[in-house]
Amino acid sequence: MRVELQFEGEVVITGKLAEADLRSLLSLFKDAEVEETWHSAPITVTQAQQLIALLDAPSVELLRQITLGGGSITWPQVQKICDIKGTDFDRYHSYYEERIEQAVRTVTQGKHAFLITYEDGAPEWCTDDWKDAKLEIDGPALISLQEVFTA
């Protein structure tokens, strides 16, 4: 059996492999955890309008700035909008992120929760100043919010 192994879109191995060897190899991975990339809930324009109506002014401004920023915002911008000092991520999470997630669950009738995601693979979150760390909104949610905020 001819196989091709790709890593991050690049072919790294091609060749022939016996079916028994392939089964053995796959059994090694059957219990492995797969880390999935987070994506924003795929909300519609109507749901985006409903979402905005459920949120307080700073949360709406946060979403507006992420949207107008092409889908991302840096931590220093979040600090200004949300009146957060330093790297007080707990304040952001408990006051803004959890409320936004609850509102998303409300408008999607519990099907989705996440709207704001974290920059994939950003080592900057581990530093002391977080100046390059980003929060993001992507996919249909970003398109829907862009329509709402630019209408």
PDB file of C-alpha atoms in Angstrom:
ATOM      1  CA  MET A   1       0.000   0.000   0.000  1.00  0.00           C
ATOM      2  CA  ARG A   2       1.387   3.411  -0.959  1.00  0.00           C
ATOM      3  CA  VAL A   3       1.194   6.073   1.769  1.00  0.00           C
ATOM      4  CA  GLU A   4       1.979   9.758   2.031  1.00  0.00           C
ATOM      5  CA  LEU A   5       2.541  11.485   5.361  1.00  0.00           C
ATOM      6  CA  GLN A   6       2.042  15.221   5.566  1.00  0.00           C
ATOM      7  CA  PHE A   7       2.984  17.563   8.376  1.00  0.00           C
ATOM      8  CA  GLU A   8       1.520  21.068   8.339  1.00  0.00           C
ATOM      9  CA  GLY A   9       0.678  20.706   4.661  1.00  0.00           C
ATOM     10  CA  GLU A  10       4.132  19.520   3.601  1.00  0.00           C
ATOM     11  CA  VAL A  11       4.778  15.962   2.405  1.00  0.00           C
ATOM     12  CA  VAL A  12       7.425  14.475   4.692  1.00  0.00           C
ATOM     13  CA  ILE A  13       7.263  10.775   3.790  1.00  0.00           C
ATOM     14  CA  THR A  14       6.044   8.834   0.786  1.00  0.00           C
ATOM     15  CA  GLY A  15       6.494   5.152   0.223  1.00  0.00           C
ATOM     16  CA  LYS A  16       5.090   1.679   0.423  1.00  0.00           C
ATOM     17  CA  LEU A  17       3.823   0.219   3.652  1.00  0.00           C
ATOM     18  CA  ALA A  18       2.383  -3.195   4.388  1.00  0.00           C
ATOM     19  CA  GLU A  19      -1.210  -3.093   5.623  1.00  0.00           C
ATOM     20  CA  ALA A  20      -0.217  -4.899   8.834  1.00  0.00           C
ATOM     21  CA  ASP A  21       2.457  -2.281   9.516  1.00  0.00           C
ATOM     22  CA  LEU A  22      -0.065   0.514   8.930  1.00  0.00           C
ATOM     23  CA  ARG A  23      -2.541  -1.078  11.368  1.00  0.00           C
ATOM     24  CA  SER A  24       0.224  -1.405  13.951  1.00  0.00           C
ATOM     25  CA  LEU A  25       1.237   2.225  13.475  1.00  0.00           C
ATOM     26  CA  LEU A  26      -2.334   3.485  13.709  1.00  0.00           C
ATOM     27  CA  SER A  27      -2.926   1.532  16.928  1.00  0.00           C
ATOM     28  CA  LEU A  28      -0.191   3.610  18.552  1.00  0.00           C
ATOM     29  CA  PHE A  29      -2.170   6.779  17.860  1.00  0.00           C
ATOM     30  CA  LYS A  30      -5.706   5.604  18.619  1.00  0.00           C
ATOM     31  CA  ASP A  31      -5.630   6.898  22.205  1.00  0.00           C
ATOM     32  CA  ALA A  32      -3.537   9.976  21.473  1.00  0.00           C
ATOM     33  CA  GLU A  33      -5.133  13.318  22.183  1.00  0.00           C
ATOM     34  CA  VAL A  34      -5.576  15.512  19.168  1.00  0.00           C
ATOM     35  CA  GLU A  35      -5.204  19.185  19.880  1.00  0.00           C
ATOM     36  CA  GLU A  36      -7.760  20.995  17.784  1.00  0.00           C
ATOM     37  CA  THR A  37      -7.420  24.610  16.805  1.00  0.00           C
ATOM     38  CA  TRP A  38     -10.090  26.740  18.402  1.00  0.00           C
ATOM     39  CA  HIS A  39     -12.402  28.581  16.070  1.00  0.00           C
ATOM     40  CA  SER A  40     -15.023  31.181  16.775  1.00  0.00           C
ATOM     41  CA  ALA A  41     -18.635  30.053  16.903  1.00  0.00           C
ATOM     42  CA  PRO A  42     -20.071  30.356  13.373  1.00  0.00           C
ATOM     43  CA  ILE A  43     -22.714  32.959  14.203  1.00  0.00           C
ATOM     44  CA  THR A  44     -24.959  34.585  11.614  1.00  0.00           C
ATOM     45  CA  VAL A  45     -25.558  38.311  11.176  1.00  0.00           C
ATOM     46  CA  THR A  46     -28.860  38.014  13.058  1.00  0.00           C
ATOM     47  CA  GLN A  47     -27.124  36.181  15.903  1.00  0.00           C
ATOM     48  CA  ALA A  48     -24.370  38.822  15.936  1.00  0.00           C
ATOM     49  CA  GLN A  49     -27.024  41.533  16.326  1.00  0.00           C
ATOM     50  CA  GLN A  50     -28.666  39.574  19.151  1.00  0.00           C
ATOM     51  CA  LEU A  51     -25.279  39.068  20.789  1.00  0.00           C
ATOM     52  CA  ILE A  52     -24.510  42.784  20.755  1.00  0.00           C
ATOM     53  CA  ALA A  53     -27.886  43.507  22.368  1.00  0.00           C
ATOM     54  CA  LEU A  54     -27.054  41.173  25.282  1.00  0.00           C
ATOM     55  CA  LEU A  55     -23.676  42.692  26.145  1.00  0.00           C
ATOM     56  CA  ASP A  56     -22.525  45.703  28.156  1.00  0.00           C
ATOM     57  CA  ALA A  57     -20.764  48.625  26.458  1.00  0.00           C
ATOM     58  CA  PRO A  58     -17.141  47.554  27.154  1.00  0.00           C
ATOM     59  CA  SER A  59     -17.820  44.033  25.839  1.00  0.00           C
ATOM     60  CA  VAL A  60     -19.399  45.452  22.689  1.00  0.00           C
ATOM     61  CA  GLU A  61     -16.423  47.790  22.251  1.00  0.00           C
ATOM     62  CA  LEU A  62     -14.050  44.858  22.670  1.00  0.00           C
ATOM     63  CA  LEU A  63     -15.851  42.931  19.917  1.00  0.00           C
ATOM     64  CA  ARG A  64     -15.999  46.039  17.740  1.00  0.00           C
ATOM     65  CA  GLN A  65     -12.261  46.676  18.050  1.00  0.00           C
ATOM     66  CA  ILE A  66     -11.394  43.041  17.317  1.00  0.00           C
ATOM     67  CA  THR A  67     -13.686  43.133  14.289  1.00  0.00           C
ATOM     68  CA  LEU A  68     -12.401  46.448  12.971  1.00  0.00           C
ATOM     69  CA  GLY A  69      -8.842  45.195  13.551  1.00  0.00           C
ATOM     70  CA  GLY A  70      -9.383  42.472  10.979  1.00  0.00           C
ATOM     71  CA  GLY A  71     -10.124  39.814  13.566  1.00  0.00           C
ATOM     72  CA  SER A  72      -7.441  40.376  16.192  1.00  0.00           C
ATOM     73  CA  ILE A  73      -6.519  42.670  19.027  1.00  0.00           C
ATOM     74  CA  THR A  74      -3.390  42.941  21.162  1.00  0.00           C
ATOM     75  CA  TRP A  75      -3.384  42.653  24.934  1.00  0.00           C
ATOM     76  CA  PRO A  76      -2.518  46.368  25.440  1.00  0.00           C
ATOM     77  CA  GLN A  77      -5.677  47.262  23.474  1.00  0.00           C
ATOM     78  CA  VAL A  78      -7.705  44.841  25.621  1.00  0.00           C
ATOM     79  CA  GLN A  79      -6.273  46.475  28.755  1.00  0.00           C
ATOM     80  CA  LYS A  80      -7.481  49.919  27.632  1.00  0.00           C
ATOM     81  CA  ILE A  81     -10.959  48.803  26.586  1.00  0.00           C
ATOM     82  CA  CYS A  82     -11.560  46.594  29.619  1.00  0.00           C
ATOM     83  CA  ASP A  83      -9.671  48.734  32.173  1.00  0.00           C
ATOM     84  CA  ILE A  84      -7.320  45.896  33.079  1.00  0.00           C
ATOM     85  CA  LYS A  85      -4.013  46.472  34.813  1.00  0.00           C
ATOM     86  CA  GLY A  86      -0.981  44.448  33.786  1.00  0.00           C
ATOM     87  CA  THR A  87      -1.553  40.813  32.961  1.00  0.00           C
ATOM     88  CA  ASP A  88      -4.729  40.363  35.013  1.00  0.00           C
ATOM     89  CA  PHE A  89      -6.100  37.723  32.666  1.00  0.00           C
ATOM     90  CA  ASP A  90      -8.449  36.483  35.392  1.00  0.00           C
ATOM     91  CA  ARG A  91     -10.292  39.817  35.313  1.00  0.00           C
ATOM     92  CA  TYR A  92     -10.624  39.625  31.527  1.00  0.00           C
ATOM     93  CA  HIS A  93     -11.727  35.992  31.676  1.00  0.00           C
ATOM     94  CA  SER A  94     -14.241  36.258  34.506  1.00  0.00           C
ATOM     95  CA  TYR A  95     -15.777  39.577  33.571  1.00  0.00           C
ATOM     96  CA  TYR A  96     -15.614  39.719  29.774  1.00  0.00           C
ATOM     97  CA  GLU A  97     -14.870  36.339  28.245  1.00  0.00           C
ATOM     98  CA  GLU A  98     -17.329  34.360  30.388  1.00  0.00           C
ATOM     99  CA  ARG A  99     -20.113  36.902  29.788  1.00  0.00           C
ATOM    100  CA  ILE A 100     -19.493  36.877  26.040  1.00  0.00           C
ATOM    101  CA  GLU A 101     -19.467  33.059  26.035  1.00  0.00           C
ATOM    102  CA  GLN A 102     -22.785  32.992  27.913  1.00  0.00           C
ATOM    103  CA  ALA A 103     -24.304  35.427  25.417  1.00  0.00           C
ATOM    104  CA  VAL A 104     -23.028  33.279  22.519  1.00  0.00           C
ATOM    105  CA  ARG A 105     -24.641  30.198  24.104  1.00  0.00           C
ATOM    106  CA  THR A 106     -27.871  32.162  24.406  1.00  0.00           C
ATOM    107  CA  VAL A 107     -27.973  33.252  20.750  1.00  0.00           C
ATOM    108  CA  THR A 108     -26.865  29.845  19.439  1.00  0.00           C
ATOM    109  CA  GLN A 109     -29.246  28.032  21.791  1.00  0.00           C
ATOM    110  CA  GLY A 110     -26.378  26.274  23.538  1.00  0.00           C
ATOM    111  CA  LYS A 111     -24.740  24.898  20.402  1.00  0.00           C
ATOM    112  CA  HIS A 112     -21.590  27.033  20.639  1.00  0.00           C
ATOM    113  CA  ALA A 113     -19.803  28.987  23.331  1.00  0.00           C
ATOM    114  CA  PHE A 114     -16.511  30.352  22.097  1.00  0.00           C
ATOM    115  CA  LEU A 115     -16.285  33.548  20.114  1.00  0.00           C
ATOM    116  CA  ILE A 116     -12.931  34.988  21.114  1.00  0.00           C
ATOM    117  CA  THR A 117      -9.977  32.660  20.672  1.00  0.00           C
ATOM    118  CA  TYR A 118      -6.299  33.018  21.489  1.00  0.00           C
ATOM    119  CA  GLU A 119      -3.605  33.472  18.910  1.00  0.00           C
ATOM    120  CA  ASP A 120      -2.579  29.968  17.914  1.00  0.00           C
ATOM    121  CA  GLY A 121       0.859  28.992  19.202  1.00  0.00           C
ATOM    122  CA  ALA A 122       1.714  32.419  20.593  1.00  0.00           C
ATOM    123  CA  PRO A 123       4.710  32.100  22.910  1.00  0.00           C
ATOM    124  CA  GLU A 124       4.241  35.754  23.850  1.00  0.00           C
ATOM    125  CA  TRP A 125       1.549  34.765  26.393  1.00  0.00           C
ATOM    126  CA  CYS A 126       4.318  33.368  28.560  1.00  0.00           C
ATOM    127  CA  THR A 127       6.259  36.628  28.784  1.00  0.00           C
ATOM    128  CA  ASP A 128       5.811  39.232  31.469  1.00  0.00           C
ATOM    129  CA  ASP A 129       4.543  42.125  29.358  1.00  0.00           C
ATOM    130  CA  TRP A 130       2.180  40.350  26.907  1.00  0.00           C
ATOM    131  CA  LYS A 131       2.500  43.265  24.465  1.00  0.00           C
ATOM    132  CA  ASP A 132       2.365  40.944  21.438  1.00  0.00           C
ATOM    133  CA  ALA A 133      -0.273  38.524  22.764  1.00  0.00           C
ATOM    134  CA  LYS A 134      -3.502  38.591  20.773  1.00  0.00           C
ATOM    135  CA  LEU A 135      -7.146  37.678  21.066  1.00  0.00           C
ATOM    136  CA  GLU A 136      -8.920  36.741  17.839  1.00  0.00           C
ATOM    137  CA  ILE A 137     -12.281  36.189  16.151  1.00  0.00           C
ATOM    138  CA  ASP A 138     -12.356  34.253  12.888  1.00  0.00           C
ATOM    139  CA  GLY A 139     -14.530  32.669  10.216  1.00  0.00           C
ATOM    140  CA  PRO A 140     -18.249  33.336   9.837  1.00  0.00           C
ATOM    141  CA  ALA A 141     -18.363  35.111  13.203  1.00  0.00           C
ATOM    142  CA  LEU A 142     -15.887  37.725  12.013  1.00  0.00           C
ATOM    143  CA  ILE A 143     -17.793  38.238   8.759  1.00  0.00           C
ATOM    144  CA  SER A 144     -21.111  38.576  10.605  1.00  0.00           C
ATOM    145  CA  LEU A 145     -19.702  41.023  13.142  1.00  0.00           C
ATOM    146  CA  GLN A 146     -18.050  43.062  10.384  1.00  0.00           C
ATOM    147  CA  GLU A 147     -21.440  43.404   8.730  1.00  0.00           C
ATOM    148  CA  VAL A 148     -23.054  44.487  11.994  1.00  0.00           C
ATOM    149  CA  PHE A 149     -20.359  46.993  12.957  1.00  0.00           C
ATOM    150  CA  THR A 150     -19.959  48.534   9.510  1.00  0.00           C
ATOM    151  CA  ALA A 151     -23.671  48.804   8.713  1.00  0.00           C
TER     152      ALA A 151
END
